[in-house]
Amino acid sequence: MTRHTKPRAVVMLAFEGAQVLDVVGPLQILAGVNDELGHPAYTLTTLAEKKGPYRTSGGLQLVADGAYAELPQKIDTLMISGGNVAAPLRNPALLKALGAGAKSARRIVSICSGAFFLAAIGLIDGTRVTTHWRALDLFEKTFPKVTLDRDAPYVMG
């Protein structure tokens, strides 16, 4: 008899202008794990400014399960998508949710330019990171306390 553990809660923070692949790609990989196992290893939740549809940078609409304020207290993995980050970086509700989630999550993941959000709340000061190739100069100029690896396709730490 196979014993199943309680599914790990994964929360993706998304926003108007998020890159659609940054949101759905990681979640689809984890959904595939659930499919392969035949039971949920992960519960997947997407939060945005408000529950319901939001437009991605490619023009497609996705639907958030809830608002940032509905951030669960228990999170295994907190993810932040990348995309058009200029306006969302000024969204206090998003930054508050990210900060609160970062305190309780076992693991924090930024996808592509999502690194801007982690840097904006001081979470990655003094660490080695990377971001989308188009944003390297802006990131380096904006967040001098973060060590930017311009050549890395990803960084784990």
XYZ file of C-alpha atoms in Angstrom:
157
model
C 0.000 0.000 0.000
C 1.420 3.381 -1.018
C 1.360 6.087 1.575
C 0.645 9.594 0.320
C 1.904 12.632 2.138
C -0.071 15.824 2.346
C 0.268 17.853 -0.875
C 2.742 20.730 -0.773
C 1.170 24.146 -1.292
C 2.605 26.043 -4.258
C 1.534 29.663 -4.750
C 2.281 31.638 -7.914
C 2.052 35.423 -7.627
C 1.080 36.892 -10.983
C 0.061 40.335 -12.220
C -1.250 42.315 -15.164
C 1.513 42.096 -17.752
C 2.984 38.836 -16.432
C 4.701 36.684 -19.041
C 2.230 33.856 -19.687
C 4.944 31.196 -19.881
C 6.413 32.351 -16.554
C 3.059 31.668 -14.911
C 1.844 28.513 -16.622
C 5.165 26.799 -17.377
C 6.264 26.054 -13.794
C 2.714 25.231 -12.723
C 2.245 22.814 -15.627
C 5.454 20.987 -14.693
C 4.155 20.503 -11.149
C 0.717 19.487 -12.432
C 2.522 16.878 -14.528
C 4.106 15.486 -11.366
C 0.630 15.157 -9.870
C -0.535 13.346 -13.016
C 2.414 10.947 -13.038
C 2.025 10.094 -9.361
C -1.720 9.607 -9.646
C -2.284 11.736 -6.571
C -1.648 15.392 -5.716
C 1.912 16.019 -4.569
C 1.250 19.745 -5.035
C -1.726 22.026 -4.668
C -1.375 24.869 -7.157
C -2.776 28.332 -6.528
C -2.397 31.511 -8.548
C -2.927 34.874 -6.859
C -3.157 38.274 -8.558
C -4.370 41.786 -7.696
C -7.888 40.376 -7.500
C -9.578 37.047 -8.053
C -10.514 36.474 -11.665
C -9.060 37.325 -15.060
C -5.875 39.283 -15.635
C -4.119 40.016 -18.911
C -0.634 38.708 -19.594
C 2.078 40.486 -21.585
C 1.152 38.409 -24.640
C -2.477 39.542 -24.463
C -3.849 36.233 -23.203
C -6.051 36.259 -20.140
C -5.454 33.941 -17.226
C -7.682 33.562 -14.184
C -6.371 34.018 -10.644
C -7.713 31.734 -7.935
C -7.672 34.619 -5.479
C -6.238 37.998 -4.529
C -2.835 38.669 -2.960
C -4.586 39.293 0.358
C -5.697 35.644 0.331
C -2.126 34.364 0.631
C -2.226 31.090 2.594
C -0.346 30.952 5.880
C 1.294 27.637 5.023
C 3.243 27.676 1.760
C 5.849 25.204 0.647
C 6.923 27.038 -2.504
C 6.220 30.678 -3.318
C 6.768 31.712 -6.935
C 6.768 35.135 -8.563
C 6.434 35.393 -12.308
C 8.281 37.786 -14.555
C 6.953 39.947 -17.344
C 6.352 43.671 -17.631
C 7.414 44.508 -14.083
C 7.558 48.334 -14.003
C 3.998 48.950 -12.778
C 3.700 45.826 -10.574
C 6.916 46.811 -8.760
C 4.943 49.794 -7.430
C 2.029 47.641 -6.250
C 2.094 47.601 -2.432
C -0.339 44.662 -2.228
C 1.932 42.493 -4.379
C 5.084 43.470 -2.482
C 3.339 42.904 0.864
C 2.162 39.435 -0.213
C 5.620 38.562 -1.471
C 7.240 39.686 1.769
C 4.722 37.821 3.915
C 4.971 34.691 1.803
C 8.759 34.810 1.827
C 8.727 34.686 5.639
C 6.697 31.494 5.755
C 7.588 29.630 2.552
C 10.158 26.851 2.583
C 11.300 27.822 -0.901
C 11.022 31.015 -2.974
C 11.316 30.995 -6.756
C 11.430 33.914 -9.156
C 10.912 33.298 -12.823
C 12.956 35.468 -15.206
C 12.390 39.145 -14.404
C 10.582 38.092 -11.229
C 14.004 38.627 -9.641
C 13.165 42.357 -9.665
C 10.477 41.731 -7.039
C 12.780 39.758 -4.758
C 15.383 42.521 -5.026
C 12.774 45.244 -4.441
C 11.916 43.829 -1.010
C 15.586 43.250 -0.117
C 15.255 39.481 -0.098
C 18.271 38.769 -2.303
C 20.743 41.462 -1.218
C 24.244 40.009 -1.248
C 23.250 36.916 -3.193
C 24.040 35.758 -6.733
C 21.083 35.949 -9.132
C 20.218 36.264 -12.775
C 17.282 37.736 -14.650
C 15.956 38.117 -18.183
C 18.716 39.068 -20.624
C 16.868 42.208 -21.737
C 16.767 43.492 -18.165
C 20.372 42.838 -17.095
C 21.561 46.465 -17.305
C 18.484 47.871 -15.572
C 18.658 45.254 -12.825
C 22.346 45.867 -12.171
C 21.826 49.636 -12.048
C 18.709 49.431 -9.868
C 19.900 46.825 -7.356
C 23.636 47.274 -6.699
C 23.471 45.192 -3.491
C 22.641 42.087 -5.527
C 25.351 40.131 -7.363
C 24.102 39.724 -10.921
C 25.435 36.788 -12.938
C 24.936 38.033 -16.480
C 25.807 34.684 -18.078
C 23.791 32.227 -15.988
C 20.590 30.791 -17.475
C 19.401 30.172 -13.898
C 20.736 30.332 -10.362
C 19.863 28.021 -7.489
C 20.625 28.910 -3.945
